[in-house]
mmCIF file of C-alpha atoms in Angstrom:
data_model
loop_
_atom_site.group_PDB
_atom_site.id
_atom_site.type_symbol
_atom_site.label_atom_id
_atom_site.label_comp_id
_atom_site.label_asym_id
_atom_site.label_seq_id
_atom_site.Cartn_x
_atom_site.Cartn_y
_atom_site.Cartn_z
ATOM 1 C CA MET A 1 23.641 40.593 -2.020
ATOM 2 C CA TYR A 2 23.513 36.829 -1.887
ATOM 3 C CA ALA A 3 22.224 33.855 -3.859
ATOM 4 C CA ALA A 4 20.015 31.216 -2.252
ATOM 5 C CA LEU A 5 20.851 27.591 -2.975
ATOM 6 C CA PHE A 6 18.656 24.556 -2.290
ATOM 7 C CA PRO A 7 20.050 20.996 -2.161
ATOM 8 C CA GLY A 8 18.917 17.883 -3.993
ATOM 9 C CA GLN A 9 18.908 14.168 -3.321
ATOM 10 C CA GLY A 10 21.691 12.867 -1.111
ATOM 11 C CA SER A 11 21.484 15.712 1.420
ATOM 12 C CA GLN A 12 18.778 14.128 3.544
ATOM 13 C CA ARG A 13 19.337 12.878 7.091
ATOM 14 C CA VAL A 14 17.086 11.628 9.858
ATOM 15 C CA GLY A 15 16.220 14.585 12.106
ATOM 16 C CA MET A 16 16.286 17.167 9.315
ATOM 17 C CA GLY A 17 14.320 20.326 10.067
ATOM 18 C CA ARG A 18 13.421 19.422 13.628
ATOM 19 C CA ALA A 19 15.617 21.974 15.420
ATOM 20 C CA LEU A 20 14.258 24.819 13.289
ATOM 21 C CA TYR A 21 10.703 23.560 13.813
ATOM 22 C CA GLU A 22 11.194 23.965 17.567
ATOM 23 C CA ALA A 23 12.957 27.355 17.300
ATOM 24 C CA SER A 24 11.118 29.188 14.519
ATOM 25 C CA ALA A 25 7.420 29.916 14.133
ATOM 26 C CA ALA A 26 7.881 30.343 10.373
ATOM 27 C CA ALA A 27 9.635 26.988 9.990
ATOM 28 C CA LYS A 28 6.955 25.350 12.132
ATOM 29 C CA GLU A 29 4.225 26.756 9.903
ATOM 30 C CA VAL A 30 5.943 25.427 6.770
ATOM 31 C CA LEU A 31 6.505 21.964 8.211
ATOM 32 C CA ASP A 32 2.986 21.757 9.635
ATOM 33 C CA ARG A 33 1.639 22.581 6.177
ATOM 34 C CA ALA A 34 3.897 19.909 4.693
ATOM 35 C CA GLU A 35 2.563 17.361 7.171
ATOM 36 C CA ALA A 36 -1.014 18.310 6.341
ATOM 37 C CA ALA A 37 -0.306 17.882 2.617
ATOM 38 C CA LEU A 38 1.559 14.584 3.044
ATOM 39 C CA PRO A 39 0.574 12.958 6.371
ATOM 40 C CA GLY A 40 3.436 11.074 7.974
ATOM 41 C CA LEU A 41 6.168 13.184 6.355
ATOM 42 C CA LEU A 42 7.446 14.745 9.596
ATOM 43 C CA LYS A 43 7.674 11.391 11.387
ATOM 44 C CA LEU A 44 9.697 10.078 8.464
ATOM 45 C CA MET A 45 11.972 13.147 8.470
ATOM 46 C CA TRP A 46 12.569 13.072 12.205
ATOM 47 C CA GLU A 47 12.477 9.388 13.099
ATOM 48 C CA GLY A 48 13.214 7.552 9.879
ATOM 49 C CA PRO A 49 14.047 4.800 9.372
ATOM 50 C CA GLU A 50 16.830 6.031 7.105
ATOM 51 C CA GLU A 51 16.014 3.384 4.467
ATOM 52 C CA ALA A 52 12.486 4.760 4.120
ATOM 53 C CA LEU A 53 13.638 8.399 4.075
ATOM 54 C CA THR A 54 16.124 7.555 1.317
ATOM 55 C CA LEU A 55 13.394 6.246 -0.996
ATOM 56 C CA THR A 56 13.156 8.732 -3.841
ATOM 57 C CA GLU A 57 9.446 9.462 -3.434
ATOM 58 C CA ASN A 58 9.992 10.269 0.275
ATOM 59 C CA GLN A 59 13.361 11.963 -0.011
ATOM 60 C CA GLN A 60 12.205 14.571 -2.521
ATOM 61 C CA PRO A 61 9.290 16.073 -0.521
ATOM 62 C CA ALA A 62 11.334 15.848 2.700
ATOM 63 C CA LEU A 63 14.179 17.879 1.209
ATOM 64 C CA LEU A 64 11.761 20.410 -0.267
ATOM 65 C CA ALA A 65 10.002 20.889 3.075
ATOM 66 C CA ALA A 66 13.261 21.236 5.017
ATOM 67 C CA GLY A 67 14.746 23.671 2.501
ATOM 68 C CA TYR A 68 11.731 25.948 2.394
ATOM 69 C CA ALA A 69 11.399 25.861 6.201
ATOM 70 C CA ALA A 70 15.023 26.980 6.601
ATOM 71 C CA TYR A 71 14.511 29.792 4.096
ATOM 72 C CA ARG A 72 11.364 31.031 5.839
ATOM 73 C CA ALA A 73 13.119 30.894 9.217
ATOM 74 C CA PHE A 74 15.891 33.072 7.763
ATOM 75 C CA LEU A 75 13.388 35.670 6.554
ATOM 76 C CA GLU A 76 11.522 35.600 9.859
ATOM 77 C CA ALA A 77 14.777 36.316 11.723
ATOM 78 C CA GLY A 78 15.447 39.411 9.625
ATOM 79 C CA GLY A 79 17.229 38.030 6.580
ATOM 80 C CA ASN A 80 16.588 39.531 3.158
ATOM 81 C CA PRO A 81 15.302 37.734 0.060
ATOM 82 C CA PRO A 82 18.074 36.696 -2.356
ATOM 83 C CA ALA A 83 19.077 38.480 -5.532
ATOM 84 C CA LEU A 84 19.092 35.114 -7.336
ATOM 85 C CA ALA A 85 18.304 31.500 -6.482
ATOM 86 C CA ALA A 86 19.085 28.020 -7.745
ATOM 87 C CA GLY A 87 18.488 24.469 -6.668
ATOM 88 C CA HIS A 88 20.439 21.343 -7.489
ATOM 89 C CA SER A 89 18.098 18.979 -9.362
ATOM 90 C CA LEU A 90 15.163 18.490 -6.933
ATOM 91 C CA GLY A 91 16.292 21.698 -5.215
ATOM 92 C CA GLU A 92 15.139 23.725 -8.220
ATOM 93 C CA TRP A 93 11.577 22.942 -7.128
ATOM 94 C CA THR A 94 12.335 24.243 -3.622
ATOM 95 C CA ALA A 95 13.776 27.430 -5.117
ATOM 96 C CA HIS A 96 10.531 27.987 -6.991
ATOM 97 C CA VAL A 97 8.488 27.527 -3.829
ATOM 98 C CA ALA A 98 10.707 30.107 -2.094
ATOM 99 C CA ALA A 99 10.229 32.462 -5.053
ATOM 100 C CA GLY A 100 6.450 32.009 -5.043
ATOM 101 C CA THR A 101 6.305 30.303 -8.445
ATOM 102 C CA LEU A 102 4.687 27.232 -6.892
ATOM 103 C CA GLU A 103 2.547 26.829 -3.801
ATOM 104 C CA LEU A 104 4.146 24.602 -1.158
ATOM 105 C CA GLU A 105 1.355 22.021 -1.160
ATOM 106 C CA ASP A 106 1.324 21.720 -4.950
ATOM 107 C CA ALA A 107 5.091 21.332 -5.065
ATOM 108 C CA LEU A 108 5.138 18.666 -2.348
ATOM 109 C CA ARG A 109 2.586 16.527 -4.147
ATOM 110 C CA LEU A 110 4.327 16.984 -7.479
ATOM 111 C CA VAL A 111 7.795 16.051 -6.243
ATOM 112 C CA ARG A 112 6.414 12.959 -4.505
ATOM 113 C CA LEU A 113 4.998 11.921 -7.881
ATOM 114 C CA ARG A 114 8.255 12.966 -9.560
ATOM 115 C CA GLY A 115 10.190 10.657 -7.262
ATOM 116 C CA ARG A 116 7.750 7.792 -7.759
ATOM 117 C CA TYR A 117 7.775 8.139 -11.547
ATOM 118 C CA MET A 118 11.577 8.341 -11.645
ATOM 119 C CA GLN A 119 11.892 5.173 -9.583
ATOM 120 C CA GLU A 120 9.384 3.315 -11.745
ATOM 121 C CA ALA A 121 10.993 4.405 -15.050
ATOM 122 C CA VAL A 122 13.838 1.882 -14.747
ATOM 123 C CA PRO A 123 13.737 -1.390 -12.761
ATOM 124 C CA VAL A 124 15.972 -1.394 -9.685
ATOM 125 C CA GLY A 125 19.420 -2.720 -10.552
ATOM 126 C CA GLU A 126 19.299 -1.909 -14.265
ATOM 127 C CA GLY A 127 20.562 1.643 -13.925
ATOM 128 C CA ALA A 128 23.553 3.230 -12.178
ATOM 129 C CA MET A 129 25.238 6.552 -11.484
ATOM 130 C CA ALA A 130 28.885 7.231 -10.720
ATOM 131 C CA ALA A 131 30.856 10.313 -9.706
ATOM 132 C CA VAL A 132 34.013 10.930 -11.719
ATOM 133 C CA LEU A 133 36.671 12.848 -9.790
ATOM 134 C CA LYS A 134 40.035 14.343 -10.668
ATOM 135 C CA LEU A 135 39.358 14.444 -14.408
ATOM 136 C CA PRO A 136 38.236 17.470 -16.474
ATOM 137 C CA LEU A 137 34.919 17.361 -18.322
ATOM 138 C CA GLU A 138 36.606 17.368 -21.743
ATOM 139 C CA GLU A 139 38.471 14.148 -20.919
ATOM 140 C CA ILE A 140 35.289 12.477 -19.688
ATOM 141 C CA GLN A 141 33.435 13.446 -22.856
ATOM 142 C CA LYS A 142 36.179 11.848 -24.981
ATOM 143 C CA VAL A 143 35.910 8.602 -23.029
ATOM 144 C CA LEU A 144 32.117 8.484 -23.405
ATOM 145 C CA GLU A 145 32.234 8.982 -27.190
ATOM 146 C CA GLY A 146 30.970 5.847 -28.876
ATOM 147 C CA LEU A 147 29.644 4.326 -25.652
ATOM 148 C CA GLU A 148 25.888 3.787 -25.780
ATOM 149 C CA GLY A 149 23.714 3.830 -22.675
ATOM 150 C CA VAL A 150 25.763 6.226 -20.549
ATOM 151 C CA GLU A 151 25.457 10.019 -20.335
ATOM 152 C CA ILE A 152 26.722 12.965 -18.328
ATOM 153 C CA ALA A 153 24.172 13.700 -15.604
ATOM 154 C CA ASN A 154 25.669 16.314 -13.271
ATOM 155 C CA LEU A 155 28.370 18.929 -13.782
ATOM 156 C CA ASN A 156 28.908 19.561 -10.077
ATOM 157 C CA ALA A 157 32.403 21.082 -9.895
ATOM 158 C CA PRO A 158 35.338 21.576 -12.284
ATOM 159 C CA GLU A 159 36.624 18.077 -11.516
ATOM 160 C CA GLN A 160 33.465 16.400 -10.208
ATOM 161 C CA THR A 161 31.140 15.065 -12.882
ATOM 162 C CA VAL A 162 28.438 12.415 -12.529
ATOM 163 C CA ILE A 163 27.613 9.902 -15.243
ATOM 164 C CA SER A 164 24.334 8.004 -15.491
ATOM 165 C CA GLY A 165 22.720 5.263 -17.547
ATOM 166 C CA ARG A 166 22.431 1.522 -17.913
ATOM 167 C CA ARG A 167 24.525 -0.281 -15.312
ATOM 168 C CA GLN A 168 26.655 -2.249 -17.758
ATOM 169 C CA ALA A 169 27.454 0.871 -19.783
ATOM 170 C CA VAL A 170 28.291 2.911 -16.676
ATOM 171 C CA GLU A 171 30.569 0.127 -15.427
ATOM 172 C CA GLU A 172 32.383 -0.014 -18.771
ATOM 173 C CA ALA A 173 32.782 3.762 -18.786
ATOM 174 C CA ALA A 174 34.142 3.603 -15.221
ATOM 175 C CA GLU A 175 36.876 1.171 -16.261
ATOM 176 C CA ARG A 176 37.909 3.373 -19.172
ATOM 177 C CA LEU A 177 37.927 6.457 -16.944
ATOM 178 C CA LYS A 178 40.106 4.729 -14.369
ATOM 179 C CA GLU A 179 42.614 4.073 -17.144
ATOM 180 C CA ARG A 180 42.805 7.869 -17.463
ATOM 181 C CA ARG A 181 43.592 7.991 -13.726
ATOM 182 C CA ALA A 182 40.176 9.254 -12.731
ATOM 183 C CA ARG A 183 38.685 8.296 -9.393
ATOM 184 C CA VAL A 184 35.240 6.769 -9.921
ATOM 185 C CA VAL A 185 32.731 6.361 -7.093
ATOM 186 C CA PHE A 186 29.439 4.576 -7.702
ATOM 187 C CA LEU A 187 26.558 6.414 -6.037
ATOM 188 C CA PRO A 188 24.019 4.704 -3.755
ATOM 189 C CA VAL A 189 21.001 5.686 -5.849
ATOM 190 C CA SER A 190 18.049 3.628 -6.988
ATOM 191 C CA ALA A 191 17.762 4.890 -10.573
ATOM 192 C CA PRO A 192 19.840 6.530 -13.359
ATOM 193 C CA PHE A 193 18.679 10.116 -12.803
ATOM 194 C CA HIS A 194 19.215 12.890 -15.378
ATOM 195 C CA SER A 195 19.539 10.479 -18.278
ATOM 196 C CA SER A 196 17.333 9.717 -21.271
ATOM 197 C CA LEU A 197 16.165 6.598 -19.405
ATOM 198 C CA MET A 198 14.022 8.937 -17.291
ATOM 199 C CA ALA A 199 11.870 9.944 -20.293
ATOM 200 C CA PRO A 200 8.845 7.928 -19.086
ATOM 201 C CA ALA A 201 8.919 9.854 -15.788
ATOM 202 C CA ARG A 202 9.032 13.168 -17.632
ATOM 203 C CA GLU A 203 6.020 12.228 -19.732
ATOM 204 C CA ARG A 204 3.978 11.111 -16.724
ATOM 205 C CA LEU A 205 4.812 14.203 -14.672
ATOM 206 C CA ALA A 206 3.830 16.467 -17.561
ATOM 207 C CA GLN A 207 0.188 15.517 -17.083
ATOM 208 C CA ASP A 208 0.273 16.398 -13.375
ATOM 209 C CA LEU A 209 2.256 19.622 -13.761
ATOM 210 C CA ALA A 210 -0.124 20.848 -16.486
ATOM 211 C CA GLN A 211 -2.914 21.029 -13.895
ATOM 212 C CA VAL A 212 -1.005 23.258 -11.440
ATOM 213 C CA PRO A 213 -0.816 27.062 -11.766
ATOM 214 C CA LEU A 214 2.606 28.713 -11.849
ATOM 215 C CA LYS A 215 3.290 32.371 -11.084
ATOM 216 C CA ARG A 216 6.120 34.656 -12.103
ATOM 217 C CA PRO A 217 8.872 34.209 -9.464
ATOM 218 C CA ARG A 218 9.548 37.077 -7.070
ATOM 219 C CA PHE A 219 13.269 36.729 -7.828
ATOM 220 C CA PRO A 220 15.009 34.971 -10.723
ATOM 221 C CA VAL A 221 15.513 31.209 -10.351
ATOM 222 C CA TYR A 222 18.098 29.381 -12.447
ATOM 223 C CA SER A 223 17.130 26.413 -14.577
ATOM 224 C CA ASN A 224 19.363 23.350 -14.332
ATOM 225 C CA VAL A 225 18.719 22.862 -18.070
ATOM 226 C CA THR A 226 19.763 26.287 -19.382
ATOM 227 C CA ALA A 227 22.086 27.386 -16.544
ATOM 228 C CA ARG A 228 20.376 30.774 -16.764
ATOM 229 C CA PRO A 229 17.760 32.555 -14.617
ATOM 230 C CA GLU A 230 14.230 32.003 -15.884
ATOM 231 C CA GLU A 231 11.174 34.109 -15.022
ATOM 232 C CA ASP A 232 8.408 33.195 -17.495
ATOM 233 C CA PRO A 233 5.996 30.718 -15.809
ATOM 234 C CA GLU A 234 5.283 28.638 -18.916
ATOM 235 C CA ARG A 235 8.970 28.484 -19.797
ATOM 236 C CA ILE A 236 9.638 27.324 -16.236
ATOM 237 C CA ARG A 237 6.971 24.631 -16.551
ATOM 238 C CA THR A 238 8.664 23.245 -19.671
ATOM 239 C CA LEU A 239 12.140 23.350 -18.132
ATOM 240 C CA LEU A 240 11.069 21.595 -14.914
ATOM 241 C CA LEU A 241 10.034 18.665 -17.111
ATOM 242 C CA GLU A 242 13.142 18.761 -19.303
ATOM 243 C CA GLN A 243 15.253 18.780 -16.151
ATOM 244 C CA ILE A 244 14.332 15.138 -15.449
ATOM 245 C CA THR A 245 16.339 13.899 -18.427
ATOM 246 C CA ALA A 246 18.839 16.754 -18.869
ATOM 247 C CA PRO A 247 22.179 17.184 -17.063
ATOM 248 C CA VAL A 248 22.483 19.506 -14.053
ATOM 249 C CA ARG A 249 24.765 22.343 -15.195
ATOM 250 C CA TRP A 250 25.801 23.432 -11.702
ATOM 251 C CA VAL A 251 29.275 24.757 -12.523
ATOM 252 C CA GLU A 252 27.822 27.084 -15.158
ATOM 253 C CA ILE A 253 25.100 28.264 -12.773
ATOM 254 C CA LEU A 254 27.599 29.222 -10.066
ATOM 255 C CA ARG A 255 29.919 30.944 -12.513
ATOM 256 C CA ASP A 256 27.049 32.918 -14.052
ATOM 257 C CA MET A 257 25.966 34.045 -10.581
ATOM 258 C CA GLU A 258 29.517 35.164 -9.835
ATOM 259 C CA ALA A 259 29.625 37.074 -13.143
ATOM 260 C CA ARG A 260 26.476 38.916 -12.052
ATOM 261 C CA GLY A 261 28.184 40.078 -8.866
ATOM 262 C CA VAL A 262 27.209 37.406 -6.343
ATOM 263 C CA LYS A 263 29.950 36.753 -3.801
ATOM 264 C CA ARG A 264 27.921 35.189 -0.969
ATOM 265 C CA PHE A 265 25.890 31.975 -1.144
ATOM 266 C CA LEU A 266 23.492 30.589 1.448
ATOM 267 C CA GLU A 267 22.445 26.927 1.259
ATOM 268 C CA PHE A 268 19.031 26.351 2.832
ATOM 269 C CA GLY A 269 17.989 22.932 4.080
ATOM 270 C CA SER A 270 19.761 19.750 5.046
ATOM 271 C CA GLY A 271 23.509 19.168 4.711
ATOM 272 C CA GLU A 272 26.340 21.197 3.208
ATOM 273 C CA VAL A 273 26.839 19.598 -0.208
ATOM 274 C CA LEU A 274 26.255 22.798 -2.176
ATOM 275 C CA LYS A 275 28.411 24.837 0.197
ATOM 276 C CA GLY A 276 31.254 22.480 -0.696
ATOM 277 C CA LEU A 277 30.604 22.730 -4.426
ATOM 278 C CA VAL A 278 30.724 26.531 -4.226
ATOM 279 C CA SER A 279 34.126 26.428 -2.522
ATOM 280 C CA ARG A 280 35.478 24.024 -5.165
ATOM 281 C CA THR A 281 34.162 26.106 -8.070
ATOM 282 C CA LEU A 282 34.517 29.754 -7.024
ATOM 283 C CA LYS A 283 37.733 30.690 -5.264
ATOM 284 C CA GLU A 284 36.606 34.130 -4.051
ATOM 285 C CA ALA A 285 33.077 33.241 -2.901
ATOM 286 C CA GLN A 286 31.768 32.822 0.628
ATOM 287 C CA ALA A 287 29.293 29.997 1.265
ATOM 288 C CA LEU A 288 27.325 29.157 4.403
ATOM 289 C CA SER A 289 24.574 26.688 5.222
ATOM 290 C CA VAL A 290 21.305 27.345 7.065
ATOM 291 C CA GLN A 291 19.929 24.153 8.578
ATOM 292 C CA ASP A 292 19.532 24.721 12.328
ATOM 293 C CA PRO A 293 19.355 27.652 14.803
ATOM 294 C CA ASP A 294 23.142 27.945 15.180
ATOM 295 C CA SER A 295 23.882 28.055 11.444
ATOM 296 C CA LEU A 296 20.945 30.435 10.993
ATOM 297 C CA LYS A 297 22.424 32.821 13.553
ATOM 298 C CA LYS A 298 25.824 32.714 11.851
ATOM 299 C CA ALA A 299 24.318 33.395 8.420
ATOM 300 C CA LEU A 300 22.447 36.404 9.767
ATOM 301 C CA GLU A 301 25.594 37.788 11.397
ATOM 302 C CA VAL A 302 27.480 37.514 8.099
ATOM 303 C CA GLU A 303 24.587 39.018 6.135
ATOM 304 C CA ARG A 304 24.445 42.050 8.458
ATOM 305 C CA ALA A 305 28.195 42.592 8.622
#
């Protein structure tokens, strides 16, 4: 029994998915379909330049394609479907593709629009995000009380929280947090994601998402908004929109999975960010990544042991 995890923005890298494309017929099929839906995507994923791949409207479909390709390669090689699944922010869309809630082509087009709308919601330079380390959530919440324009965006690990909002407000919050001996790292992002400033993006995406059919997922997929598995298609549609402005409740998701008996986690796609968050949140859990033929082989060996 394992849970499938799918990464979000920040996990991309030039070359992502290429090794699996060359080694797995299932991954090749997924990535060829992605290229047909969004021509030029594979060249961007494999050759860059990195600056173009990092653009939100490119990064989101690239990560979705790479994550789903890795998952399909795992199944093709004999792996079993997960008991539960979750994705971090953008990764929640990938989880729903893996679960059959959304068709790949629909999801790719929607997340490209999602990225574009999110970027256009706030002019570049006006927003900011910062990771707050070595300080519990309760302390951070006390510091943010009374500060307008800054919100909690990601609850990534017990002592790793991300704040988001207007740049000036985030900078002021950072100074106050440092006084509490927190370590604050500003993130290289182009917009204040998971804050109320993203409301225009949510409203625009609602019109596009309303035109796409959703099916009941083949296995439960957690919502970043509720930190609980959701299975009703119309409920999922609503939550995918709310997710744009709501915080990512990742710590709660992992702990709920553990409470349901999950002890093994497989991260599908590019990078090992979620693997690291599992190890920092759940002391008894085992986490592996699946992003190339070697890591795929190791994951299968562990799954069959």
